[in-house]
Coordinates of C-alpha atoms in Angstrom, one line a residue:
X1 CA 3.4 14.5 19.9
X2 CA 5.9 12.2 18.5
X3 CA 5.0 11.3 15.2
X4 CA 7.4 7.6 14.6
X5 CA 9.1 6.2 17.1
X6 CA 11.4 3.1 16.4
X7 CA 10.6 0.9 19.4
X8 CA 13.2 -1.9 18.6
X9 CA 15.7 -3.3 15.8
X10 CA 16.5 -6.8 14.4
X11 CA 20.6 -7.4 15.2
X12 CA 21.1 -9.7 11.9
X13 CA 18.9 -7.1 9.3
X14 CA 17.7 -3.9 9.2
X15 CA 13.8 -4.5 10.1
X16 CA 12.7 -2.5 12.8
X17 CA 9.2 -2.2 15.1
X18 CA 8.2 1.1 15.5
X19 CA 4.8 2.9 16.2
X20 CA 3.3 5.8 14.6
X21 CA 0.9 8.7 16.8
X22 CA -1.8 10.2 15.0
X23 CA -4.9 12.1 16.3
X24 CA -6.8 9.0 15.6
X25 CA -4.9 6.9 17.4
X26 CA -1.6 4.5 16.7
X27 CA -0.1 2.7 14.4
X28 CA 1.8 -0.3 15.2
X29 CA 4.8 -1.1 12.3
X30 CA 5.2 -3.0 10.1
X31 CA 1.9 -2.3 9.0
X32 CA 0.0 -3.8 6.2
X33 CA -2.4 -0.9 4.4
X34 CA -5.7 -2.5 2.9
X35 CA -6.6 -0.7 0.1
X36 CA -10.0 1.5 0.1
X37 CA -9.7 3.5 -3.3
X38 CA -12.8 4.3 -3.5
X39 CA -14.1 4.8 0.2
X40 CA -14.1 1.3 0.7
X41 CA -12.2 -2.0 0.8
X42 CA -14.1 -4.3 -1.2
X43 CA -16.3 -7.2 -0.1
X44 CA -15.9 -6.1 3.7
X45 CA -17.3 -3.6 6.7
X46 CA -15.3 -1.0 8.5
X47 CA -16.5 -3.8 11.2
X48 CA -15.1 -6.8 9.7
X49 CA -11.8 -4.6 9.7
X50 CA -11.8 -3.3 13.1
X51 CA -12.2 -6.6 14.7
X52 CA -9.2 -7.6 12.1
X53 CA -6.9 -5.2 14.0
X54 CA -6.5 -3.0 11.0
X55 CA -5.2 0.0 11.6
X56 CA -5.3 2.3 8.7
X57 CA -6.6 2.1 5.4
X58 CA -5.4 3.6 2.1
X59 CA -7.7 5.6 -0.3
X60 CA -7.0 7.0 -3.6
X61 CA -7.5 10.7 -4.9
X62 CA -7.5 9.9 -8.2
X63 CA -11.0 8.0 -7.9
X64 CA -12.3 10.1 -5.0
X65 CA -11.9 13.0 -7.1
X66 CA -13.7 11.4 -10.2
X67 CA -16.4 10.1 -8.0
X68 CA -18.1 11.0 -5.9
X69 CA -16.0 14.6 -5.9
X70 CA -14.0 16.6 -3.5
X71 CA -17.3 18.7 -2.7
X72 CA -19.5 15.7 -1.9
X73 CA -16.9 14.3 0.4
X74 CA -16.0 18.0 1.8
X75 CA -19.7 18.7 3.3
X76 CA -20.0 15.3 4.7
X77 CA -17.8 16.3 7.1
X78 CA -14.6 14.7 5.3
X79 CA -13.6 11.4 4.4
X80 CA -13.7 9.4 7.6
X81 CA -17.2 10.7 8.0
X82 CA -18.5 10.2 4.9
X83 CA -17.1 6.5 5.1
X84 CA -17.6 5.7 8.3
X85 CA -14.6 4.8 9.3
X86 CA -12.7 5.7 12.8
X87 CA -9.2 5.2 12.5
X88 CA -6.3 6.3 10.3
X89 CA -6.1 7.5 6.6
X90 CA -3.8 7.6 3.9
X91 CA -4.5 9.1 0.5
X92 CA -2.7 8.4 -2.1
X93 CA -1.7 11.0 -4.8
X94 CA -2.7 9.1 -7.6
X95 CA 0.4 9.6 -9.5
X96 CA 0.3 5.9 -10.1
X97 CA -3.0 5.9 -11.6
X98 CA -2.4 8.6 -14.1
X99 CA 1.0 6.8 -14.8
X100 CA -0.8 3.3 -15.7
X101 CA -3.3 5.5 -17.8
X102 CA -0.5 6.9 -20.0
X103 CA -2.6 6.8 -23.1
X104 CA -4.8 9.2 -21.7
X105 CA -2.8 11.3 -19.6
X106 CA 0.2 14.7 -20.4
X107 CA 3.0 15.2 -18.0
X108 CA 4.4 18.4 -18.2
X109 CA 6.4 20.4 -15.9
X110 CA 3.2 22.5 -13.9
X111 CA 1.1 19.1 -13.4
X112 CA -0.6 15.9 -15.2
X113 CA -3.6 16.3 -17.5
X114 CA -5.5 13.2 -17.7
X115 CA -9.2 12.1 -18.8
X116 CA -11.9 10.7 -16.7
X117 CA -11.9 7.1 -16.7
X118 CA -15.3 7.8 -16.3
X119 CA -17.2 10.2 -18.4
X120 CA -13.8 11.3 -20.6
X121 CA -14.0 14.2 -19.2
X122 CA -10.5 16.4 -19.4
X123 CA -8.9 17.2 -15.8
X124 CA -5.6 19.2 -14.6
X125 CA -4.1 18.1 -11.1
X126 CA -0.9 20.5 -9.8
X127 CA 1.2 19.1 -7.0
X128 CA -0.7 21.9 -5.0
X129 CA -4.0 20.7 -6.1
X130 CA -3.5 17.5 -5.0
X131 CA -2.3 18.1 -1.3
X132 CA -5.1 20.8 -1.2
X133 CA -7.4 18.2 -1.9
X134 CA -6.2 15.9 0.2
X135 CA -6.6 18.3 3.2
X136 CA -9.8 19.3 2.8
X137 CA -11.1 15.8 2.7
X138 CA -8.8 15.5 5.8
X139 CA -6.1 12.7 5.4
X140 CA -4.1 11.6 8.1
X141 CA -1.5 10.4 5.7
X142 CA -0.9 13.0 2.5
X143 CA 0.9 12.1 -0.6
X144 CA 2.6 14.0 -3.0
X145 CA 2.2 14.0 -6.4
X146 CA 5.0 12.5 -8.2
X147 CA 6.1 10.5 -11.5
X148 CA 5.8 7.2 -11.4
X149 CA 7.8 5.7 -14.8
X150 CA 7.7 2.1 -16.4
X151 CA 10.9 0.1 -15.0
X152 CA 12.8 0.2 -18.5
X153 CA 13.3 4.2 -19.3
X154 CA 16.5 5.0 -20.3
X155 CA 18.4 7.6 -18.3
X156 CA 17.5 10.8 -19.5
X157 CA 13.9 10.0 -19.0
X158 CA 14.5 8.6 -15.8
X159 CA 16.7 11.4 -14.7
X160 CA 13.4 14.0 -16.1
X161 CA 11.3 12.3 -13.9
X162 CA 13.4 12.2 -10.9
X163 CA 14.1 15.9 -11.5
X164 CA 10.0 16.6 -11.8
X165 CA 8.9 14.4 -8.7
X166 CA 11.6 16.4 -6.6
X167 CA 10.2 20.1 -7.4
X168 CA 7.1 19.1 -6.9
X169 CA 7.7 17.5 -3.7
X170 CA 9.1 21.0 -2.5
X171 CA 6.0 22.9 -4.0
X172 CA 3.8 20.4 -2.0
X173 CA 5.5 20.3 1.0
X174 CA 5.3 24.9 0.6
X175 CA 1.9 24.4 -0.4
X176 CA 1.1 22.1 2.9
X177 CA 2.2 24.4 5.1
X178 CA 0.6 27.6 4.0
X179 CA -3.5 25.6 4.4
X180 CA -2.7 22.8 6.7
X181 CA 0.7 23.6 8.8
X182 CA -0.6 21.2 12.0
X183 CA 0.1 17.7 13.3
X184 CA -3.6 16.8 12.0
X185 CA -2.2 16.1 8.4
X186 CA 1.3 14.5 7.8
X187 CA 2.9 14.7 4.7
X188 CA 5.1 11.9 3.1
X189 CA 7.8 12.6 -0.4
X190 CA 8.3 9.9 -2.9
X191 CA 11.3 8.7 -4.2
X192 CA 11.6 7.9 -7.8
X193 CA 14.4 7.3 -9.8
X194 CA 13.4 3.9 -11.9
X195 CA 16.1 1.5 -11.8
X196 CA 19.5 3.6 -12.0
X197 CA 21.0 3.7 -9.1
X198 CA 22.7 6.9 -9.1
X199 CA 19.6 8.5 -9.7
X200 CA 17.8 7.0 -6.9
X201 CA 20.7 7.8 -4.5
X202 CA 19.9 11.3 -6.0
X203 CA 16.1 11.0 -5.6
X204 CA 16.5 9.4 -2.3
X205 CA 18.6 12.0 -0.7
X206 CA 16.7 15.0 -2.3
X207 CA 13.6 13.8 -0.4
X208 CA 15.3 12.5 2.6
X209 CA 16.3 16.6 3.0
X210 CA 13.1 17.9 3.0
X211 CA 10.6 18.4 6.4
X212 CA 8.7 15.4 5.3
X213 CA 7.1 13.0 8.3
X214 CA 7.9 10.3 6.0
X215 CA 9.4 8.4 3.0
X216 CA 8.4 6.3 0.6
X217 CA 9.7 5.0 -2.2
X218 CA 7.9 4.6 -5.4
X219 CA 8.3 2.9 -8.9
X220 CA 8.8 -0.3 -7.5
X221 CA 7.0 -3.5 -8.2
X222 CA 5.8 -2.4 -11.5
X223 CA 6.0 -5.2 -13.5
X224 CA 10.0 -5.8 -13.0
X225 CA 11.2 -9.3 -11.7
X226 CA 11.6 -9.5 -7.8
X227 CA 15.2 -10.1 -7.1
X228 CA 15.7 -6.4 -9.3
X229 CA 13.0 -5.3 -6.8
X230 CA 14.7 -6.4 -3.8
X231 CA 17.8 -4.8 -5.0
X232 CA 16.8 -1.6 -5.9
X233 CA 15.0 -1.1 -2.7
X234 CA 18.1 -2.0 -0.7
X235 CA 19.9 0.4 -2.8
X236 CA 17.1 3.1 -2.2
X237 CA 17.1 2.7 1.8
X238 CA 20.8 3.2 1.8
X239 CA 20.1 6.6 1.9
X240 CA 16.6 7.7 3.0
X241 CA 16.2 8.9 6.7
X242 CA 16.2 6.0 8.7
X243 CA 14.3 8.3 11.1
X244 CA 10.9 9.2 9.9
X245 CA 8.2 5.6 8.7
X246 CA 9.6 4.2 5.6
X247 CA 6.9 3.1 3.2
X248 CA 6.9 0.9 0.2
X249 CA 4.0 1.5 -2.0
X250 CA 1.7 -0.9 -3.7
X251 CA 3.9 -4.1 -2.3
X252 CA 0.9 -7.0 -0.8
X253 CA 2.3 -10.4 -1.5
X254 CA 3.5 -12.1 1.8
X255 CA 6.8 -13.4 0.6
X256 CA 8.0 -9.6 -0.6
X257 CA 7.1 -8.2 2.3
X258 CA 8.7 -9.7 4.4
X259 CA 12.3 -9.6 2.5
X260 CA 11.2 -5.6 2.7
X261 CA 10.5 -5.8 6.7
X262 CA 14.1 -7.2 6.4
X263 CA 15.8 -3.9 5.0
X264 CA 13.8 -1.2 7.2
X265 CA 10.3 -0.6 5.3
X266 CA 7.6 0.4 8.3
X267 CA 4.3 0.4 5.8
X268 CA 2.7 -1.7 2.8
X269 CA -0.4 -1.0 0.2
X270 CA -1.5 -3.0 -2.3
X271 CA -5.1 -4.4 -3.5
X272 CA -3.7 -8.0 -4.1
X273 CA -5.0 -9.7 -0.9
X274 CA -8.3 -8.5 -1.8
X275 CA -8.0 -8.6 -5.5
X276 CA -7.2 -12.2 -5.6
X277 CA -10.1 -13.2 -2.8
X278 CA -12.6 -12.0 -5.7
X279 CA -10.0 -14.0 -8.3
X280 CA -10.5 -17.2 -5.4
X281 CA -7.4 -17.4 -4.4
X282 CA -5.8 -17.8 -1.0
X283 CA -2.8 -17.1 1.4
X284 CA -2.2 -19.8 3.6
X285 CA 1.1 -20.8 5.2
X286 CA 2.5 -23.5 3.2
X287 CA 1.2 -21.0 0.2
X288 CA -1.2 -19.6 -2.0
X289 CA -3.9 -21.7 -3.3
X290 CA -6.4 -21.5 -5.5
X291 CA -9.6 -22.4 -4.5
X292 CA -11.3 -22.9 -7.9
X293 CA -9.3 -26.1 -8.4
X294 CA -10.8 -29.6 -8.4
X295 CA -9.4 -31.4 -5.8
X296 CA -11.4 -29.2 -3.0
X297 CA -14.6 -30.9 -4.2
X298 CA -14.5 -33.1 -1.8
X299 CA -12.0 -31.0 0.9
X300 CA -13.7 -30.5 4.3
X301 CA -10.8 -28.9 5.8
X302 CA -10.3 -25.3 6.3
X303 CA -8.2 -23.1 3.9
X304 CA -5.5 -23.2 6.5
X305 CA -5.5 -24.8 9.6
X306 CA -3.1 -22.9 11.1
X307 CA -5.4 -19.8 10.9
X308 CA -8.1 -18.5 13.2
X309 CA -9.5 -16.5 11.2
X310 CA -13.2 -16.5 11.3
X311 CA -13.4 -18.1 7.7
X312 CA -11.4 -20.8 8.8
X313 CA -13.1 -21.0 12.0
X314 CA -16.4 -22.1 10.0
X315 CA -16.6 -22.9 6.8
X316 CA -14.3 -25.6 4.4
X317 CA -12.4 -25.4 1.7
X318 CA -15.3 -27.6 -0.6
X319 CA -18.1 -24.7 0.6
X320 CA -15.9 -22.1 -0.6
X321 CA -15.3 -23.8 -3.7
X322 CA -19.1 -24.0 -3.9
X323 CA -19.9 -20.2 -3.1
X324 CA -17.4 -19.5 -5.9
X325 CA -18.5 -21.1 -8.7
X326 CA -21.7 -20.4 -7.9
X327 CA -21.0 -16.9 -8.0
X328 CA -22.3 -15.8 -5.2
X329 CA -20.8 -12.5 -2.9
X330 CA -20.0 -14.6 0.1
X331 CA -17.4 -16.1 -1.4
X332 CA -15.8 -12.7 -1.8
X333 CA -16.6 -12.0 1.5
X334 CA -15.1 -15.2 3.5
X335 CA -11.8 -15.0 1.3
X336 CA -11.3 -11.5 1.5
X337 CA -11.3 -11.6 5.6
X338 CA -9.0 -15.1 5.5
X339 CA -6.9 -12.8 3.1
X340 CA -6.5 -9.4 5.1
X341 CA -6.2 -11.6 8.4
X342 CA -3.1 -13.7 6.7
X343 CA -1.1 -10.6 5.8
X344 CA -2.2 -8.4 9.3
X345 CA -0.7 -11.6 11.3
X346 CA 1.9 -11.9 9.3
X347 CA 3.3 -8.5 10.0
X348 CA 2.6 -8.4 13.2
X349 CA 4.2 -11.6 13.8
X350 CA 7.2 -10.2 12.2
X351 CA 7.1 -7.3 14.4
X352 CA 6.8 -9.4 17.7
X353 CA 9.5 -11.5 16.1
X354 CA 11.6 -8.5 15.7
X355 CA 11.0 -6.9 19.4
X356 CA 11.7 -10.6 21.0
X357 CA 15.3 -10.5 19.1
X358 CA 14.2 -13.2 16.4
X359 CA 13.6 -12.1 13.0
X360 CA 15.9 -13.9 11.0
X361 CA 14.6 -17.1 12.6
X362 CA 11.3 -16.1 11.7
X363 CA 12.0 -14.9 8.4
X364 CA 13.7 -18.1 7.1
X365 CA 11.2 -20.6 8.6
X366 CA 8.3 -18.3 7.2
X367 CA 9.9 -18.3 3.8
X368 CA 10.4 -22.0 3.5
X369 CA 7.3 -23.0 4.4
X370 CA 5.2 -20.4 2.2
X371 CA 7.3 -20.9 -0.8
X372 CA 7.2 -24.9 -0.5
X373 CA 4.0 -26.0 -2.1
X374 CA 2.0 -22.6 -3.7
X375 CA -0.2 -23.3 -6.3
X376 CA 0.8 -20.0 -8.0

C-alpha cells in the first residue's frame, strides 16, 4: 500500500494535491487537522464532523496520558474505540505542551520530566515512551518526541535542541520498529532548528534521511511575526523530502495556510478555528468577524453568505449574537461547525484549484478578499 502519493502540482508555486492511504481509509491533501486533544473536538460530534468531510483528527498524548491514562484508553479497545470515531488519527507527541509548560518541566538528554497540570503529580516521558504509547492506543499518525524552543534562543541553545530532537528521532524511529514494524502505524520526524537557518538546513536534512513516512516541521508559529514564519518555512522545505506528506504543526488561520499550500505543506493542526468559535469569532470570506460586536443586533443575515454551511443555512448573525451573550452552548456549537466548514472548504478548494492548474489565481483572489475588511 502506497502511503502519499502526489496526485498533481501547481506550475507557478510549489503546492501540490496528493492523497494519503491508511487502513482507515484516505486522506485527501491539503488537509486541515481539527484538533481533539483530549478525545474530542470541542463543542461538536464525530457526526457533525463526518458530514463536514473531515478526514482526520489530531489528539494529544500529553493530555491523554494525564487523563484518562494509557490503560483506560488501552482496554477500551484503543483510541478510536474508546472515542467513537472511525476514521484517521494523529497523536501528537506533546513536545509542545511540555515546551509551553517550561516552568514546570526538565529537558535533559534521556527525556522531559514535567508535572501534571492536573494533580502536580511528577512524570518522565523518553522518546521510546512516547511512541510506545502512542502504539498501544493505536494511532494512525505517530509523533516523535522532540524540542520545541521559543523563537529567540541564541545559537548554542538552538543548535542543543536541534542536536536532541535528532537522536531522539533515531531512538523513536528504532524503538517503532521493534513493537509496531507494520503499515498500521506511520511514524512522522520533526524538524527543529528555531530560526537559524543553517541549523534548520541541518535539522531538516537529518530528518529528511531517516525511514520516516513523513515530515513535519516544528517550532513555527510560536509567537514570532508571520512574514519570519513564512520565511523560515520556505527555508525549511528547501530541503525536506518532497516525497513523503509534509506537515506544518499547529498552523489554523486561513490566510497562513494558504501562503503554506503555496510552498509544499500537505497537513495543518491548530485549535484556533475552534478556539475562537467559543471566543465568538468567525471566518468568513471577506474576513474574520467578531460576532460579539454591536452592530449584529439588528443583522438578519447569515455570518457569510457565501457559505453553506448548516449554521449559515439557518440561523443569523443577530441570533448568534444572542446565543452568545446569553451564554448558552449553542452558540459554541453553530460557530464551531461554520468554523471547521470555512477552513475544510478552503483547502479543498485549494486543492481543486491546484489539480485544475489554477492556484495562483486562487490564491491571490482568496487573499484579497479575506484580508479586505477583518475585524481582527
Amino acid at each position: 500500500m502506497t502511503f502519499f502519493e502526489i496526485l498533481g502540482k501547481d506550475k507557478s508555486s510549489c503546492a501540490r494535491a496528493g492523497i494519503i492511504t491508511t487502513k482507515r481509509g484516505t486522506i485527501n491533501t491539503p488537509v486541515f487537522m481539527p484538533v481533539g486533544t483530549k478525545a474530542t473536538v470541542k463543542a461538536v460530534t464525530n457526526e457533525q464532523l463526518y458530514e463536514l468531510g473531515c478526514e482526520i483528527i489530531l489528539g494529544n498524548l500529553y493530555h491523554l496520558y494525564l487523563q484518562p491514562g494509557i490503560e483506560v484508553i488501552e482496554k477500551a479497545g484503543g483510541l478510536h474505540r474508546f472515542m467513537n470515531w472511525k476514521r484517521n488519527i494523529l497523536t501528537d507527541s506533546g513536545g509542545f505542551q511540555v515546551f509551553s509548560l517550561s516552568k514546570i518541566r526538565k529537558i535533559v538528554d534521556d527525556g522531559v520530566e514535567f508535572k501534571s497540570i492536573i494533580d502536580g503529580s511528577t512524570h518522565f516521558f523518553t522518546p521510546e515512551d512516547v511512541v510506545k504509547m502512542q502504539c498501544r492506543i493505536g494511532s494512525d499518525i505517530i509523533m516523535v518526541l522532540d524540542e520545541c524552543i521559543p523563537f529567540n534562543e541564541d545559537y548554542g541553545y538552538t543548535h542543543r535542541a536541534a542536536e536532541r530532537t535528532i537522536r531522539w528521532a533515531e531512538l523513536s524511529l528504532k524503538k517503532k520498529r521493534s513493537i509496531c514494524d507494520n503499515e498500521d502505524n506511520r511514524i512522522f520526524g520533526i524538524v527543529q532548528g528555531g530560526f537559524i537557518k543553517d541549523l534548520r538546513r541541518y535539522c531538516a536534512q537529518s530528518i529528511s534521511g531517516m525511514d520516516f513516512d513523513g515530515i513535519a516541521i516544528g517550532g513555527l508559529s510560536v509567537g514570532e511575526q508571520r512574514d519570519k514564519t513564512i520565511d523560515i518555512l520556505n527555508h525549511t522545505m528547501e530541503y525536506i523530502d518532497r516525497g513523503k506528506p509534509a506537515y506544518f504543526m499547529g498552523l489554523g488561520d486561513p490566510k497562513g495556510i494558504i501562503e503554506a499550500v503555496s510552498t509544499g505543506v500537505d497537513m495543518f493542526d491548530c485549535a484556533m478555528p475552534t478556539r475562537i468559535s467559543r471566543n465568538g469569532s468567525a471566518f468568513t470570506s471577506t474576513g474574520r468577524i467578531n460576532i460579539k460586536n454591536k452592530k449584529y443586533t439588528y443583522d438578519l443575515t447569515p455570518i457569510d453568505s457565501e457559505c453553506d454551511c448548516y449554521t449559515c443555512r439557518n440561523y443569523s448573525k443577530s441570533y448568534l449574537r444572542h446565543l452568545f451573550r446569553s451564554k448558552e452552548i449553542l452558540s459554541s456549537v453553530l460557530l464551531t461547525i461554520h468554523n471547521l466548514h470555512f477552513i475544510f472548504n478552503l483547502v479543498n478548494s485549494a486543492r481543486n484549484s491546484i489539480l485544475s492548474g489554477v492556484f495562483d489565481k486562487f490564491k491571490k483572489n482568496f487573499l484579497s478578499r479575506y484580508m479586505e475588511n477583518s475585524e481582527v
